[in-house]
Amino acid sequence: MISLLLDPIFVALLLLLIGLLVWTRSPPRRALLKGKIIAWMGFALLWIGASPWFSSRLSASLEPRPVDLTAALSDTEPSQRALVILAGGKRYDYDFLPSAERLGPTTQARLLGAARIIREHGPFSLVIVSGTGMPFVTAMADYLTLHGVPKDSIVLEPKATDTTTNAVYSAAILQEHPKQRVVLVTSALHIPRSVAEFHKVGIEVVPAPVDYVGGRSFQVIPSANSLSRTARCTHELLGHFEP
């Protein structure tokens, strides 16, 4: 809820609205100055948040570098390895599309990264896909099998509704199937908060960040993609303060 209320575009539009209301409803002299200040604050926030230069550097500062999985898994047998993949949203449900094609771009990026990790560092005897609802996690499993992940290694976790419950319900599965090493796959922006939630439920994980969105850009002309990236960063930062 906090991240929704402090979403950059919502705050910017709210400031613009307040500025216009103050401008039109207050006594003339005071209204002109106050309204202009508040409106310009909203405009500045919107421009900066949508600037590729700002959003790329903000996201890059929050994304951890990849871990050396070869070294992290070197002392474990495949039978003692588990991999957990967290969902990242889905598109609208179109019945005429195959289930795997209904997954949102963030979820697809996480699954694609997970498939690469399994191919390069596997096999893993247990692959948990955690998301909201059986159709969703089934689609995630279908996407993995399309990319060569053995179907019999995949376990579905459909109860999670957020990062906290991702950890809680995945931990329950891992307690039933204890493993020596647990690799956690999610977006690089999402990794710090996800690792913290798994630690809270007593699961030590090897972070495997994928879906990197940061980088270097010197462009200052606003774009919708950059605003979306800034919103993702804000969501992750504020997520640490949500109960």
mmCIF file of C-alpha atoms in Angstrom, residues 64-72 206-209:
data_model
loop_
_atom_site.group_PDB
_atom_site.id
_atom_site.type_symbol
_atom_site.label_atom_id
_atom_site.label_comp_id
_atom_site.label_asym_id
_atom_site.label_seq_id
_atom_site.Cartn_x
_atom_site.Cartn_y
_atom_site.Cartn_z
ATOM 1 C CA PRO A 64 23.567 -6.482 -6.912
ATOM 2 C CA ARG A 65 26.206 -8.168 -9.028
ATOM 3 C CA PRO A 66 25.695 -11.863 -9.870
ATOM 4 C CA VAL A 67 27.055 -14.501 -7.505
ATOM 5 C CA ASP A 68 29.545 -17.118 -8.723
ATOM 6 C CA LEU A 69 27.139 -20.062 -8.768
ATOM 7 C CA THR A 70 29.831 -22.495 -9.870
ATOM 8 C CA ALA A 71 31.706 -21.840 -6.636
ATOM 9 C CA ALA A 72 28.548 -21.691 -4.507
ATOM 10 C CA VAL A 206 22.209 -18.284 -2.760
ATOM 11 C CA PRO A 207 20.938 -15.200 -4.623
ATOM 12 C CA ALA A 208 20.814 -15.525 -8.408
ATOM 13 C CA PRO A 209 19.671 -12.159 -9.779
#
